[in-house]
JSON list of C-alpha atoms in Angstrom, two decimals:
[
{"chain": "A", "resi": 518, "resn": "MET", "atom": "CA", "xyz": [-0.05, 0.21, -0.04]},
{"chain": "A", "resi": 519, "resn": "THR", "atom": "CA", "xyz": [1.26, 3.27, -1.04]},
{"chain": "A", "resi": 520, "resn": "ASN", "atom": "CA", "xyz": [1.64, 6.53, 1.12]},
{"chain": "A", "resi": 521, "resn": "GLY", "atom": "CA", "xyz": [-1.30, 8.19, -0.65]},
{"chain": "A", "resi": 522, "resn": "LYS", "atom": "CA", "xyz": [-3.45, 5.05, -0.09]},
{"chain": "A", "resi": 523, "resn": "ALA", "atom": "CA", "xyz": [-2.82, 4.92, 3.36]},
{"chain": "A", "resi": 524, "resn": "LEU", "atom": "CA", "xyz": [-3.42, 8.52, 4.07]},
{"chain": "A", "resi": 525, "resn": "VAL", "atom": "CA", "xyz": [-6.92, 8.38, 2.14]},
{"chain": "A", "resi": 526, "resn": "LEU", "atom": "CA", "xyz": [-7.59, 5.16, 4.14]},
{"chain": "A", "resi": 527, "resn": "ALA", "atom": "CA", "xyz": [-6.88, 7.20, 7.40]},
{"chain": "A", "resi": 528, "resn": "LEU", "atom": "CA", "xyz": [-9.37, 10.15, 6.36]},
{"chain": "A", "resi": 529, "resn": "GLY", "atom": "CA", "xyz": [-11.60, 7.51, 5.57]},
{"chain": "A", "resi": 530, "resn": "VAL", "atom": "CA", "xyz": [-11.70, 6.24, 9.04]},
{"chain": "A", "resi": 531, "resn": "PHE", "atom": "CA", "xyz": [-12.00, 9.33, 10.39]},
{"chain": "A", "resi": 532, "resn": "GLY", "atom": "CA", "xyz": [-14.80, 10.56, 8.22]},
{"chain": "A", "resi": 533, "resn": "LEU", "atom": "CA", "xyz": [-16.84, 7.32, 9.31]},
{"chain": "A", "resi": 534, "resn": "GLY", "atom": "CA", "xyz": [-16.20, 8.11, 12.73]},
{"chain": "A", "resi": 535, "resn": "ALA", "atom": "CA", "xyz": [-17.45, 11.47, 11.78]},
{"chain": "A", "resi": 536, "resn": "ALA", "atom": "CA", "xyz": [-20.57, 10.17, 10.24]},
{"chain": "A", "resi": 537, "resn": "GLY", "atom": "CA", "xyz": [-21.45, 7.85, 12.56]},
{"chain": "A", "resi": 538, "resn": "TYR", "atom": "CA", "xyz": [-21.29, 10.74, 15.41]},
{"chain": "A", "resi": 539, "resn": "GLY", "atom": "CA", "xyz": [-23.57, 12.75, 13.21]},
{"chain": "A", "resi": 540, "resn": "LEU", "atom": "CA", "xyz": [-25.84, 9.51, 12.97]},
{"chain": "A", "resi": 541, "resn": "PHE", "atom": "CA", "xyz": [-25.89, 9.14, 16.17]},
{"chain": "A", "resi": 542, "resn": "GLN", "atom": "CA", "xyz": [-27.19, 12.49, 17.11]},
{"chain": "A", "resi": 543, "resn": "LEU", "atom": "CA", "xyz": [-29.50, 12.14, 14.65]},
{"chain": "A", "resi": 544, "resn": "GLY", "atom": "CA", "xyz": [-30.77, 9.26, 16.07]},
{"chain": "A", "resi": 545, "resn": "GLY", "atom": "CA", "xyz": [-31.09, 10.83, 19.72]},
{"chain": "A", "resi": 546, "resn": "PHE", "atom": "CA", "xyz": [-28.08, 10.29, 21.38]},
{"chain": "A", "resi": 547, "resn": "GLU", "atom": "CA", "xyz": [-26.83, 13.42, 22.90]},
{"chain": "A", "resi": 548, "resn": "GLY", "atom": "CA", "xyz": [-23.35, 14.81, 22.90]},
{"chain": "A", "resi": 549, "resn": "PHE", "atom": "CA", "xyz": [-20.78, 12.23, 24.81]},
{"chain": "A", "resi": 550, "resn": "SER", "atom": "CA", "xyz": [-23.33, 9.66, 24.40]},
{"chain": "A", "resi": 551, "resn": "ALA", "atom": "CA", "xyz": [-23.15, 10.06, 20.35]},
{"chain": "A", "resi": 552, "resn": "GLY", "atom": "CA", "xyz": [-19.12, 10.00, 20.52]},
{"chain": "A", "resi": 553, "resn": "ILE", "atom": "CA", "xyz": [-18.98, 7.06, 22.50]},
{"chain": "A", "resi": 554, "resn": "ALA", "atom": "CA", "xyz": [-21.38, 5.45, 20.60]},
{"chain": "A", "resi": 555, "resn": "ALA", "atom": "CA", "xyz": [-19.47, 6.12, 17.07]},
{"chain": "A", "resi": 556, "resn": "SER", "atom": "CA", "xyz": [-16.41, 5.16, 18.95]},
{"chain": "A", "resi": 557, "resn": "ALA", "atom": "CA", "xyz": [-17.49, 1.70, 19.82]},
{"chain": "A", "resi": 558, "resn": "LEU", "atom": "CA", "xyz": [-18.94, 1.23, 16.61]},
{"chain": "A", "resi": 559, "resn": "LEU", "atom": "CA", "xyz": [-15.89, 2.26, 14.42]},
{"chain": "A", "resi": 560, "resn": "MET", "atom": "CA", "xyz": [-13.76, 0.29, 17.22]},
{"chain": "A", "resi": 561, "resn": "VAL", "atom": "CA", "xyz": [-15.87, -2.84, 16.28]},
{"chain": "A", "resi": 562, "resn": "LEU", "atom": "CA", "xyz": [-15.65, -1.94, 12.36]},
{"chain": "A", "resi": 563, "resn": "VAL", "atom": "CA", "xyz": [-11.76, -1.93, 12.78]},
{"chain": "A", "resi": 564, "resn": "LEU", "atom": "CA", "xyz": [-11.41, -4.83, 14.91]},
{"chain": "A", "resi": 565, "resn": "ALA", "atom": "CA", "xyz": [-13.43, -6.97, 12.27]},
{"chain": "A", "resi": 566, "resn": "TRP", "atom": "CA", "xyz": [-11.84, -5.61, 9.68]},
{"chain": "A", "resi": 567, "resn": "THR", "atom": "CA", "xyz": [-8.43, -6.42, 11.54]},
{"chain": "A", "resi": 568, "resn": "GLY", "atom": "CA", "xyz": [-9.75, -9.67, 12.18]},
{"chain": "A", "resi": 569, "resn": "SER", "atom": "CA", "xyz": [-10.31, -10.81, 8.49]},
{"chain": "A", "resi": 570, "resn": "TYR", "atom": "CA", "xyz": [-6.81, -9.61, 7.47]},
{"chain": "A", "resi": 571, "resn": "LEU", "atom": "CA", "xyz": [-5.48, -11.98, 10.11]},
{"chain": "A", "resi": 572, "resn": "PHE", "atom": "CA", "xyz": [-7.46, -14.77, 8.92]},
{"chain": "A", "resi": 573, "resn": "ARG", "atom": "CA", "xyz": [-6.45, -14.30, 5.46]},
{"chain": "A", "resi": 574, "resn": "VAL", "atom": "CA", "xyz": [-2.92, -14.24, 6.52]},
{"chain": "A", "resi": 575, "resn": "VAL", "atom": "CA", "xyz": [-3.31, -17.22, 8.65]},
{"chain": "A", "resi": 576, "resn": "THR", "atom": "CA", "xyz": [-4.82, -19.18, 5.78]},
{"chain": "A", "resi": 577, "resn": "GLY", "atom": "CA", "xyz": [-2.58, -17.87, 2.83]},
{"chain": "A", "resi": 578, "resn": "GLN", "atom": "CA", "xyz": [-5.36, -15.83, 0.92]},
{"chain": "A", "resi": 579, "resn": "MET", "atom": "CA", "xyz": [-3.36, -12.88, 0.71]},
{"chain": "A", "resi": 580, "resn": "THR", "atom": "CA", "xyz": [-2.99, -11.52, -2.75]},
{"chain": "A", "resi": 581, "resn": "PHE", "atom": "CA", "xyz": [0.79, -11.25, -2.51]},
{"chain": "A", "resi": 582, "resn": "ILE", "atom": "CA", "xyz": [0.74, -14.88, -1.82]},
{"chain": "A", "resi": 583, "resn": "GLN", "atom": "CA", "xyz": [-1.59, -16.14, -4.24]},
{"chain": "A", "resi": 584, "resn": "GLN", "atom": "CA", "xyz": [0.15, -13.66, -7.12]},
{"chain": "A", "resi": 585, "resn": "ARG", "atom": "CA", "xyz": [3.65, -15.39, -5.96]},
{"chain": "A", "resi": 586, "resn": "ARG", "atom": "CA", "xyz": [2.24, -18.82, -6.37]},
{"chain": "A", "resi": 587, "resn": "GLU", "atom": "CA", "xyz": [0.87, -18.52, -9.73]},
{"chain": "A", "resi": 588, "resn": "TYR", "atom": "CA", "xyz": [4.28, -16.69, -10.89]},
{"chain": "A", "resi": 589, "resn": "ARG", "atom": "CA", "xyz": [6.19, -19.89, -9.35]},
{"chain": "A", "resi": 590, "resn": "GLU", "atom": "CA", "xyz": [3.76, -22.36, -11.11]},
{"chain": "A", "resi": 591, "resn": "ALA", "atom": "CA", "xyz": [4.15, -20.42, -14.79]},
{"chain": "A", "resi": 592, "resn": "TYR", "atom": "CA", "xyz": [8.15, -20.23, -13.97]},
{"chain": "A", "resi": 593, "resn": "ASP", "atom": "CA", "xyz": [8.40, -24.00, -13.16]},
{"chain": "A", "resi": 594, "resn": "ALA", "atom": "CA", "xyz": [6.45, -25.02, -16.20]},
{"chain": "A", "resi": 595, "resn": "PHE", "atom": "CA", "xyz": [8.43, -22.51, -18.32]},
{"chain": "A", "resi": 596, "resn": "THR", "atom": "CA", "xyz": [12.00, -24.05, -16.92]},
{"chain": "A", "resi": 597, "resn": "THR", "atom": "CA", "xyz": [10.82, -27.18, -17.19]},
{"chain": "A", "resi": 598, "resn": "GLU", "atom": "CA", "xyz": [9.57, -27.05, -20.88]},
{"chain": "A", "resi": 599, "resn": "ALA", "atom": "CA", "xyz": [13.06, -25.43, -21.75]},
{"chain": "A", "resi": 600, "resn": "LEU", "atom": "CA", "xyz": [14.97, -28.00, -19.81]},
{"chain": "A", "resi": 601, "resn": "GLN", "atom": "CA", "xyz": [13.03, -30.55, -21.57]},
{"chain": "A", "resi": 602, "resn": "ARG", "atom": "CA", "xyz": [13.77, -29.25, -25.01]},
{"chain": "A", "resi": 603, "resn": "LYS", "atom": "CA", "xyz": [17.57, -28.95, -24.02]},
{"chain": "A", "resi": 604, "resn": "PHE", "atom": "CA", "xyz": [17.76, -32.62, -22.92]},
{"chain": "A", "resi": 605, "resn": "ASP", "atom": "CA", "xyz": [15.50, -33.64, -26.31]},
{"chain": "A", "resi": 606, "resn": "ALA", "atom": "CA", "xyz": [18.27, -32.19, -28.75]},
{"chain": "A", "resi": 607, "resn": "LEU", "atom": "CA", "xyz": [20.93, -34.18, -26.72]},
{"chain": "A", "resi": 608, "resn": "SER", "atom": "CA", "xyz": [22.10, -37.33, -28.56]},
{"chain": "A", "resi": 609, "resn": "PRO", "atom": "CA", "xyz": [20.99, -40.72, -27.18]},
{"chain": "A", "resi": 610, "resn": "GLU", "atom": "CA", "xyz": [24.99, -41.15, -25.56]},
{"chain": "A", "resi": 611, "resn": "GLU", "atom": "CA", "xyz": [24.85, -37.74, -24.01]},
{"chain": "A", "resi": 612, "resn": "GLN", "atom": "CA", "xyz": [21.28, -38.03, -22.73]},
{"chain": "A", "resi": 613, "resn": "GLU", "atom": "CA", "xyz": [22.57, -41.22, -21.18]},
{"chain": "A", "resi": 614, "resn": "ARG", "atom": "CA", "xyz": [25.66, -40.14, -19.49]},
{"chain": "A", "resi": 615, "resn": "LEU", "atom": "CA", "xyz": [23.46, -36.75, -18.05]},
{"chain": "A", "resi": 616, "resn": "LEU", "atom": "CA", "xyz": [21.16, -39.34, -16.39]},
{"chain": "A", "resi": 617, "resn": "ARG", "atom": "CA", "xyz": [23.91, -41.47, -15.08]},
{"chain": "A", "resi": 618, "resn": "GLU", "atom": "CA", "xyz": [25.55, -38.34, -13.50]},
{"chain": "A", "resi": 619, "resn": "THR", "atom": "CA", "xyz": [22.59, -37.15, -11.80]},
{"chain": "A", "resi": 620, "resn": "GLY", "atom": "CA", "xyz": [21.66, -40.41, -10.89]},
{"chain": "A", "resi": 621, "resn": "GLN", "atom": "CA", "xyz": [18.60, -41.03, -12.38]},
{"chain": "A", "resi": 622, "resn": "LEU", "atom": "CA", "xyz": [19.81, -44.00, -14.51]},
{"chain": "A", "resi": 623, "resn": "GLN", "atom": "CA", "xyz": [21.79, -46.76, -12.60]},
{"chain": "A", "resi": 624, "resn": "ASP", "atom": "CA", "xyz": [24.74, -48.34, -14.18]},
{"chain": "A", "resi": 625, "resn": "ALA", "atom": "CA", "xyz": [24.39, -51.65, -15.89]},
{"chain": "A", "resi": 626, "resn": "PRO", "atom": "CA", "xyz": [25.36, -54.76, -13.73]},
{"chain": "A", "resi": 627, "resn": "PRO", "atom": "CA", "xyz": [28.82, -55.93, -14.74]},
{"chain": "A", "resi": 628, "resn": "GLY", "atom": "CA", "xyz": [28.06, -58.74, -17.61]},
{"chain": "A", "resi": 629, "resn": "GLU", "atom": "CA", "xyz": [24.47, -57.26, -19.20]},
{"chain": "A", "resi": 630, "resn": "ALA", "atom": "CA", "xyz": [26.47, -54.26, -20.64]}
]
């Protein structure tokens, strides 16, 4: 979140508190009672928002985490395809040598080669 967006969000929350104060005064609350009611409602809203944020963090449903997961899947698919193309371009002897070096292919027992 940029500094500008954080400032707009803070001003929005401040405005929401002022609007709540005005609505509670129109609803029959007076002075401090309207202020306390507006503050209590605003605090409940902020706690609910914070709780939903924490829930998304714990369950891994954050936007950044999801974007990173999708990027990683696309990157893995791309590199797998590129490596497969390079492997397919090798001669059969080079493929066999590479597979033996990486432990993907076991050495033939003596007498079978």
